[in-house]
PDB file of C-alpha atoms in Angstrom:
ATOM      1  CA  UNK A   1       8.572 -29.378  13.292  1.00  0.00           C
ATOM      2  CA  UNK A   2      12.234 -30.166  12.638  1.00  0.00           C
ATOM      3  CA  UNK A   3      14.790 -27.596  13.693  1.00  0.00           C
ATOM      4  CA  UNK A   4      18.521 -27.618  12.948  1.00  0.00           C
ATOM      5  CA  UNK A   5      20.869 -26.314  15.664  1.00  0.00           C
ATOM      6  CA  UNK A   6      23.368 -23.759  14.465  1.00  0.00           C
ATOM      7  CA  UNK A   7      26.058 -25.533  16.484  1.00  0.00           C
ATOM      8  CA  UNK A   8      26.340 -28.044  13.638  1.00  0.00           C
ATOM      9  CA  UNK A   9      27.607 -25.292  11.375  1.00  0.00           C
ATOM     10  CA  UNK A  10      30.349 -23.952  13.677  1.00  0.00           C
ATOM     11  CA  UNK A  11      30.954 -26.746  16.203  1.00  0.00           C
ATOM     12  CA  UNK A  12      34.397 -25.507  17.385  1.00  0.00           C
ATOM     13  CA  UNK A  13      33.819 -21.772  17.507  1.00  0.00           C
ATOM     14  CA  UNK A  14      34.585 -21.105  21.166  1.00  0.00           C
ATOM     15  CA  UNK A  15      38.332 -22.018  21.058  1.00  0.00           C
ATOM     16  CA  UNK A  16      38.734 -19.675  18.085  1.00  0.00           C
ATOM     17  CA  UNK A  17      37.382 -16.631  19.937  1.00  0.00           C
ATOM     18  CA  UNK A  18      39.670 -14.069  21.605  1.00  0.00           C
ATOM     19  CA  UNK A  19      37.207 -12.212  23.787  1.00  0.00           C
ATOM     20  CA  UNK A  20      38.105  -8.487  23.801  1.00  0.00           C
ATOM     21  CA  UNK A  21      37.732  -6.504  27.003  1.00  0.00           C
ATOM     22  CA  UNK A  22      39.190  -3.257  25.776  1.00  0.00           C
ATOM     23  CA  UNK A  23      36.552  -0.652  26.646  1.00  0.00           C
ATOM     24  CA  UNK A  24      38.319   2.246  28.454  1.00  0.00           C
ATOM     25  CA  UNK A  25      35.183   2.512  30.635  1.00  0.00           C
ATOM     26  CA  UNK A  26      35.289  -1.175  31.596  1.00  0.00           C
ATOM     27  CA  UNK A  27      34.180  -1.593  35.192  1.00  0.00           C
ATOM     28  CA  UNK A  28      35.548  -4.198  37.609  1.00  0.00           C
ATOM     29  CA  UNK A  29      32.208  -5.989  37.526  1.00  0.00           C
ATOM     30  CA  UNK A  30      32.189  -6.217  33.740  1.00  0.00           C
ATOM     31  CA  UNK A  31      35.786  -7.395  33.776  1.00  0.00           C
ATOM     32  CA  UNK A  32      34.930 -10.218  36.164  1.00  0.00           C
ATOM     33  CA  UNK A  33      31.894 -11.187  34.115  1.00  0.00           C
ATOM     34  CA  UNK A  34      33.980 -11.193  30.959  1.00  0.00           C
ATOM     35  CA  UNK A  35      36.677 -13.360  32.538  1.00  0.00           C
ATOM     36  CA  UNK A  36      34.087 -15.801  33.878  1.00  0.00           C
ATOM     37  CA  UNK A  37      32.387 -16.045  30.478  1.00  0.00           C
ATOM     38  CA  UNK A  38      35.688 -16.615  28.694  1.00  0.00           C
ATOM     39  CA  UNK A  39      36.595 -19.412  31.057  1.00  0.00           C
ATOM     40  CA  UNK A  40      33.151 -21.017  31.143  1.00  0.00           C
ATOM     41  CA  UNK A  41      32.635 -20.940  27.392  1.00  0.00           C
ATOM     42  CA  UNK A  42      36.174 -22.135  26.718  1.00  0.00           C
ATOM     43  CA  UNK A  43      37.313 -19.187  24.627  1.00  0.00           C
ATOM     44  CA  UNK A  44      40.769 -19.437  23.187  1.00  0.00           C
ATOM     45  CA  UNK A  45      41.837 -16.084  24.603  1.00  0.00           C
ATOM     46  CA  UNK A  46      40.882 -13.084  26.641  1.00  0.00           C
ATOM     47  CA  UNK A  47      42.416  -9.790  25.474  1.00  0.00           C
ATOM     48  CA  UNK A  48      42.609  -6.773  27.775  1.00  0.00           C
ATOM     49  CA  UNK A  49      44.589  -3.670  28.592  1.00  0.00           C
ATOM     50  CA  UNK A  50      47.457  -3.351  31.020  1.00  0.00           C
ATOM     51  CA  UNK A  51      45.157  -1.538  33.454  1.00  0.00           C
ATOM     52  CA  UNK A  52      43.053  -4.685  33.894  1.00  0.00           C
ATOM     53  CA  UNK A  53      45.707  -7.316  33.282  1.00  0.00           C
ATOM     54  CA  UNK A  54      46.492  -8.240  36.890  1.00  0.00           C
ATOM     55  CA  UNK A  55      42.834  -8.431  37.855  1.00  0.00           C
ATOM     56  CA  UNK A  56      42.087 -10.585  34.813  1.00  0.00           C
ATOM     57  CA  UNK A  57      44.944 -12.924  35.702  1.00  0.00           C
ATOM     58  CA  UNK A  58      43.610 -13.310  39.183  1.00  0.00           C
ATOM     59  CA  UNK A  59      40.044 -13.930  37.999  1.00  0.00           C
ATOM     60  CA  UNK A  60      41.039 -16.443  35.321  1.00  0.00           C
ATOM     61  CA  UNK A  61      43.335 -18.284  37.713  1.00  0.00           C
ATOM     62  CA  UNK A  62      46.327 -20.288  36.639  1.00  0.00           C
ATOM     63  CA  UNK A  63      47.026 -20.477  32.860  1.00  0.00           C
ATOM     64  CA  UNK A  64      44.688 -22.870  31.152  1.00  0.00           C
ATOM     65  CA  UNK A  65      42.656 -23.219  27.978  1.00  0.00           C
ATOM     66  CA  UNK A  66      41.924 -19.462  27.832  1.00  0.00           C
ATOM     67  CA  UNK A  67      45.134 -17.472  27.167  1.00  0.00           C
ATOM     68  CA  UNK A  68      45.445 -14.077  28.762  1.00  0.00           C
ATOM     69  CA  UNK A  69      46.464 -11.582  26.060  1.00  0.00           C
ATOM     70  CA  UNK A  70      47.739  -8.063  26.705  1.00  0.00           C
ATOM     71  CA  UNK A  71      47.439  -5.274  24.134  1.00  0.00           C
ATOM     72  CA  UNK A  72      50.598  -3.241  23.665  1.00  0.00           C
ATOM     73  CA  UNK A  73      50.618   0.366  22.379  1.00  0.00           C
ATOM     74  CA  UNK A  74      46.918   0.038  21.688  1.00  0.00           C
ATOM     75  CA  UNK A  75      45.177   1.314  19.671  1.00  0.00           C
ATOM     76  CA  UNK A  76      47.500   3.268  17.377  1.00  0.00           C
ATOM     77  CA  UNK A  77      51.058   2.201  18.209  1.00  0.00           C
ATOM     78  CA  UNK A  78      52.198   5.812  18.432  1.00  0.00           C
ATOM     79  CA  UNK A  79      54.676   5.518  21.277  1.00  0.00           C
ATOM     80  CA  UNK A  80      58.467   5.135  21.195  1.00  0.00           C
ATOM     81  CA  UNK A  81      59.930   1.649  21.032  1.00  0.00           C
ATOM     82  CA  UNK A  82      61.408   1.730  24.574  1.00  0.00           C
ATOM     83  CA  UNK A  83      57.939   2.406  25.969  1.00  0.00           C
ATOM     84  CA  UNK A  84      56.454  -0.470  23.965  1.00  0.00           C
ATOM     85  CA  UNK A  85      59.161  -2.734  25.338  1.00  0.00           C
ATOM     86  CA  UNK A  86      58.429  -1.525  28.839  1.00  0.00           C
ATOM     87  CA  UNK A  87      54.735  -2.242  28.377  1.00  0.00           C
ATOM     88  CA  UNK A  88      55.479  -5.711  27.025  1.00  0.00           C
ATOM     89  CA  UNK A  89      57.902  -6.541  29.851  1.00  0.00           C
ATOM     90  CA  UNK A  90      55.390  -5.340  32.422  1.00  0.00           C
ATOM     91  CA  UNK A  91      52.670  -7.459  30.801  1.00  0.00           C
ATOM     92  CA  UNK A  92      54.882 -10.540  30.821  1.00  0.00           C
ATOM     93  CA  UNK A  93      55.683 -10.020  34.510  1.00  0.00           C
ATOM     94  CA  UNK A  94      51.993  -9.671  35.384  1.00  0.00           C
ATOM     95  CA  UNK A  95      50.613 -12.784  33.849  1.00  0.00           C
ATOM     96  CA  UNK A  96      50.209 -12.148  30.110  1.00  0.00           C
ATOM     97  CA  UNK A  97      50.595 -15.286  28.005  1.00  0.00           C
ATOM     98  CA  UNK A  98      50.578 -13.499  24.641  1.00  0.00           C
ATOM     99  CA  UNK A  99      50.848  -9.958  23.259  1.00  0.00           C
ATOM    100  CA  UNK A 100      48.714  -8.174  20.670  1.00  0.00           C
ATOM    101  CA  UNK A 101      51.017  -5.373  19.494  1.00  0.00           C
ATOM    102  CA  UNK A 102      50.279  -2.269  17.380  1.00  0.00           C
ATOM    103  CA  UNK A 103      53.505  -1.782  15.395  1.00  0.00           C
ATOM    104  CA  UNK A 104      55.309   1.335  14.231  1.00  0.00           C
ATOM    105  CA  UNK A 105      52.783   2.413  11.588  1.00  0.00           C
ATOM    106  CA  UNK A 106      54.610   5.707  10.986  1.00  0.00           C
ATOM    107  CA  UNK A 107      57.707   3.784   9.944  1.00  0.00           C
ATOM    108  CA  UNK A 108      55.559   1.697   7.634  1.00  0.00           C
ATOM    109  CA  UNK A 109      54.067   4.823   6.077  1.00  0.00           C
ATOM    110  CA  UNK A 110      57.583   6.072   5.391  1.00  0.00           C
ATOM    111  CA  UNK A 111      58.629   2.771   3.882  1.00  0.00           C
ATOM    112  CA  UNK A 112      61.119   2.166   6.674  1.00  0.00           C
ATOM    113  CA  UNK A 113      60.834  -1.588   6.909  1.00  0.00           C
ATOM    114  CA  UNK A 114      63.979  -1.903   9.055  1.00  0.00           C
ATOM    115  CA  UNK A 115      62.614   0.271  11.869  1.00  0.00           C
ATOM    116  CA  UNK A 116      59.220  -1.454  11.684  1.00  0.00           C
ATOM    117  CA  UNK A 117      60.759  -4.957  11.799  1.00  0.00           C
ATOM    118  CA  UNK A 118      63.437  -4.215  14.378  1.00  0.00           C
ATOM    119  CA  UNK A 119      60.858  -2.983  16.844  1.00  0.00           C
ATOM    120  CA  UNK A 120      58.763  -6.103  16.353  1.00  0.00           C
ATOM    121  CA  UNK A 121      61.840  -8.328  16.615  1.00  0.00           C
ATOM    122  CA  UNK A 122      62.692  -6.796  19.983  1.00  0.00           C
ATOM    123  CA  UNK A 123      59.160  -7.491  21.242  1.00  0.00           C
ATOM    124  CA  UNK A 124      59.134 -11.050  19.872  1.00  0.00           C
ATOM    125  CA  UNK A 125      62.455 -11.718  21.611  1.00  0.00           C
ATOM    126  CA  UNK A 126      60.685 -11.487  24.980  1.00  0.00           C
ATOM    127  CA  UNK A 127      59.390 -15.015  24.370  1.00  0.00           C
ATOM    128  CA  UNK A 128      55.624 -14.510  24.299  1.00  0.00           C
ATOM    129  CA  UNK A 129      53.623 -15.119  21.107  1.00  0.00           C
ATOM    130  CA  UNK A 130      53.100 -11.813  19.321  1.00  0.00           C
ATOM    131  CA  UNK A 131      50.142 -10.927  17.148  1.00  0.00           C
ATOM    132  CA  UNK A 132      50.785  -7.841  15.032  1.00  0.00           C
ATOM    133  CA  UNK A 133      47.728  -5.585  14.774  1.00  0.00           C
ATOM    134  CA  UNK A 134      47.548  -4.103  11.269  1.00  0.00           C
ATOM    135  CA  UNK A 135      45.269  -1.396   9.903  1.00  0.00           C
ATOM    136  CA  UNK A 136      44.290  -2.967   6.613  1.00  0.00           C
ATOM    137  CA  UNK A 137      41.599  -0.468   5.747  1.00  0.00           C
ATOM    138  CA  UNK A 138      44.303   2.234   5.476  1.00  0.00           C
ATOM    139  CA  UNK A 139      47.171   0.285   3.895  1.00  0.00           C
ATOM    140  CA  UNK A 140      47.856   0.300   0.195  1.00  0.00           C
ATOM    141  CA  UNK A 141      48.972  -2.933  -1.424  1.00  0.00           C
ATOM    142  CA  UNK A 142      52.691  -2.264  -1.093  1.00  0.00           C
ATOM    143  CA  UNK A 143      52.364  -1.201   2.570  1.00  0.00           C
ATOM    144  CA  UNK A 144      50.400  -4.338   3.341  1.00  0.00           C
ATOM    145  CA  UNK A 145      52.940  -6.596   1.633  1.00  0.00           C
ATOM    146  CA  UNK A 146      55.753  -4.870   3.480  1.00  0.00           C
ATOM    147  CA  UNK A 147      53.907  -5.086   6.837  1.00  0.00           C
ATOM    148  CA  UNK A 148      53.204  -8.774   6.454  1.00  0.00           C
ATOM    149  CA  UNK A 149      56.674  -9.838   5.278  1.00  0.00           C
ATOM    150  CA  UNK A 150      58.540  -7.752   7.876  1.00  0.00           C
ATOM    151  CA  UNK A 151      56.294  -8.934  10.707  1.00  0.00           C
ATOM    152  CA  UNK A 152      56.852 -12.591   9.810  1.00  0.00           C
ATOM    153  CA  UNK A 153      60.586 -12.063   9.468  1.00  0.00           C
ATOM    154  CA  UNK A 154      60.577 -10.440  12.920  1.00  0.00           C
ATOM    155  CA  UNK A 155      59.051 -13.568  14.431  1.00  0.00           C
ATOM    156  CA  UNK A 156      55.358 -12.671  14.715  1.00  0.00           C
ATOM    157  CA  UNK A 157      53.091 -15.607  15.519  1.00  0.00           C
ATOM    158  CA  UNK A 158      50.035 -14.032  13.921  1.00  0.00           C
ATOM    159  CA  UNK A 159      48.664 -11.041  12.023  1.00  0.00           C
ATOM    160  CA  UNK A 160      45.443  -9.204  12.899  1.00  0.00           C
ATOM    161  CA  UNK A 161      43.340  -7.318  10.393  1.00  0.00           C
ATOM    162  CA  UNK A 162      42.408  -4.248  12.437  1.00  0.00           C
ATOM    163  CA  UNK A 163      42.451  -2.485  15.754  1.00  0.00           C
ATOM    164  CA  UNK A 164      38.651  -2.264  15.607  1.00  0.00           C
ATOM    165  CA  UNK A 165      38.525   1.510  15.044  1.00  0.00           C
ATOM    166  CA  UNK A 166      37.672   1.302  11.341  1.00  0.00           C
ATOM    167  CA  UNK A 167      35.262  -0.608   9.117  1.00  0.00           C
ATOM    168  CA  UNK A 168      34.287  -4.149   9.988  1.00  0.00           C
ATOM    169  CA  UNK A 169      36.860  -6.697   8.945  1.00  0.00           C
ATOM    170  CA  UNK A 170      36.038  -8.703   5.834  1.00  0.00           C
ATOM    171  CA  UNK A 171      36.650 -12.115   4.355  1.00  0.00           C
ATOM    172  CA  UNK A 172      38.519 -10.362   1.542  1.00  0.00           C
ATOM    173  CA  UNK A 173      41.052  -8.983   4.004  1.00  0.00           C
ATOM    174  CA  UNK A 174      41.658 -12.430   5.454  1.00  0.00           C
ATOM    175  CA  UNK A 175      42.118 -13.776   1.927  1.00  0.00           C
ATOM    176  CA  UNK A 176      44.702 -11.058   1.276  1.00  0.00           C
ATOM    177  CA  UNK A 177      46.596 -11.925   4.451  1.00  0.00           C
ATOM    178  CA  UNK A 178      46.389 -15.626   3.660  1.00  0.00           C
ATOM    179  CA  UNK A 179      47.856 -15.043   0.197  1.00  0.00           C
ATOM    180  CA  UNK A 180      50.707 -12.871   1.501  1.00  0.00           C
ATOM    181  CA  UNK A 181      51.531 -14.939   4.579  1.00  0.00           C
ATOM    182  CA  UNK A 182      51.431 -18.306   2.764  1.00  0.00           C
ATOM    183  CA  UNK A 183      50.743 -20.319   5.912  1.00  0.00           C
ATOM    184  CA  UNK A 184      53.669 -18.898   7.889  1.00  0.00           C
ATOM    185  CA  UNK A 185      51.607 -17.429  10.724  1.00  0.00           C
ATOM    186  CA  UNK A 186      48.126 -17.309  12.213  1.00  0.00           C
ATOM    187  CA  UNK A 187      45.468 -14.906  10.992  1.00  0.00           C
ATOM    188  CA  UNK A 188      43.194 -13.113  13.434  1.00  0.00           C
ATOM    189  CA  UNK A 189      40.091 -11.340  12.169  1.00  0.00           C
ATOM    190  CA  UNK A 190      39.073  -8.456  14.397  1.00  0.00           C
ATOM    191  CA  UNK A 191      36.821  -5.438  14.087  1.00  0.00           C
ATOM    192  CA  UNK A 192      33.045  -5.593  13.889  1.00  0.00           C
ATOM    193  CA  UNK A 193      32.737  -9.361  14.319  1.00  0.00           C
ATOM    194  CA  UNK A 194      29.281  -9.688  15.857  1.00  0.00           C
ATOM    195  CA  UNK A 195      27.338 -12.343  13.919  1.00  0.00           C
ATOM    196  CA  UNK A 196      27.622 -16.038  13.196  1.00  0.00           C
ATOM    197  CA  UNK A 197      27.398 -15.292   9.483  1.00  0.00           C
ATOM    198  CA  UNK A 198      30.479 -13.100   9.739  1.00  0.00           C
ATOM    199  CA  UNK A 199      32.298 -15.801  11.680  1.00  0.00           C
ATOM    200  CA  UNK A 200      31.499 -18.384   9.017  1.00  0.00           C
ATOM    201  CA  UNK A 201      32.739 -16.159   6.190  1.00  0.00           C
ATOM    202  CA  UNK A 202      35.939 -15.211   8.012  1.00  0.00           C
ATOM    203  CA  UNK A 203      36.791 -18.771   8.973  1.00  0.00           C
ATOM    204  CA  UNK A 204      36.080 -20.036   5.485  1.00  0.00           C
ATOM    205  CA  UNK A 205      38.455 -17.360   4.155  1.00  0.00           C
ATOM    206  CA  UNK A 206      41.230 -18.661   6.396  1.00  0.00           C
ATOM    207  CA  UNK A 207      41.001 -16.904   9.770  1.00  0.00           C
ATOM    208  CA  UNK A 208      42.520 -18.925  12.596  1.00  0.00           C
ATOM    209  CA  UNK A 209      41.178 -16.698  15.381  1.00  0.00           C
ATOM    210  CA  UNK A 210      38.378 -14.174  15.846  1.00  0.00           C
ATOM    211  CA  UNK A 211      38.822 -11.095  17.986  1.00  0.00           C
ATOM    212  CA  UNK A 212      35.484  -9.821  19.223  1.00  0.00           C
ATOM    213  CA  UNK A 213      33.740  -8.185  22.147  1.00  0.00           C
ATOM    214  CA  UNK A 214      30.665 -10.351  21.425  1.00  0.00           C
ATOM    215  CA  UNK A 215      31.936 -13.821  22.280  1.00  0.00           C
ATOM    216  CA  UNK A 216      29.167 -14.766  24.733  1.00  0.00           C
ATOM    217  CA  UNK A 217      26.499 -13.500  22.374  1.00  0.00           C
ATOM    218  CA  UNK A 218      27.953 -15.514  19.503  1.00  0.00           C
ATOM    219  CA  UNK A 219      27.979 -18.730  21.545  1.00  0.00           C
ATOM    220  CA  UNK A 220      24.413 -18.126  22.681  1.00  0.00           C
ATOM    221  CA  UNK A 221      23.372 -17.596  19.087  1.00  0.00           C
ATOM    222  CA  UNK A 222      25.178 -20.779  18.143  1.00  0.00           C
ATOM    223  CA  UNK A 223      23.184 -22.699  20.717  1.00  0.00           C
ATOM    224  CA  UNK A 224      19.845 -21.266  19.603  1.00  0.00           C
ATOM    225  CA  UNK A 225      17.993 -23.597  17.224  1.00  0.00           C
ATOM    226  CA  UNK A 226      16.690 -22.153  13.974  1.00  0.00           C
ATOM    227  CA  UNK A 227      14.227 -23.649  11.475  1.00  0.00           C
ATOM    228  CA  UNK A 228      15.659 -26.070   8.955  1.00  0.00           C
ATOM    229  CA  UNK A 229      15.310 -25.291   5.264  1.00  0.00           C
ATOM    230  CA  UNK A 230      12.288 -27.597   5.116  1.00  0.00           C
ATOM    231  CA  UNK A 231      10.433 -25.262   7.492  1.00  0.00           C
ATOM    232  CA  UNK A 232      10.969 -22.133   5.390  1.00  0.00           C
ATOM    233  CA  UNK A 233       7.790 -22.679   3.397  1.00  0.00           C
TER     234      UNK A 233
END
């Protein structure tokens, strides 16, 4: 019986995965396991909170293939700009190689693009790559267009679809971001990414990274052979 490995469909998945370790009940043991998995599988990034950042840096070792990413003002961005800057500076001083930032969504809701962009510009000026975490399920079209353009103008390296607290991210959302960003930044799909089929759809739509808490499970699924179409009867 002939079987076709799934790895042929997504041969370079691991470097596109940002493994999320964001559970507020994350134990030290699970953190260590997550860091080891990220390093051993060759994930592109490991994303965690400030609470676990120093321990994650120590476990991952010196900067390498897996970037250590700190979330800033996660999950809702509802803290004053000086506190966001303090979080970002602390993260940079404790081993973060990139920042995933929840922006000033209240300013966006009020149409205050200057306040939204100025805050992001101050964070980008610290010198680490910044991914701006959007909330696409709640944005209307004009808010999304404003959020994308202002983030890119501020120096964002990438845009992320969701903080993971809403519906699962979709290929349609990535297509929207791709159309609005016009190749000027990376696109990270995050929120409910738990299957290879989702990964395929999101990557085909234009995602350049996948934020997920299921990285090891996805790689294991990728390595599990499945019947070829000739075996389906």
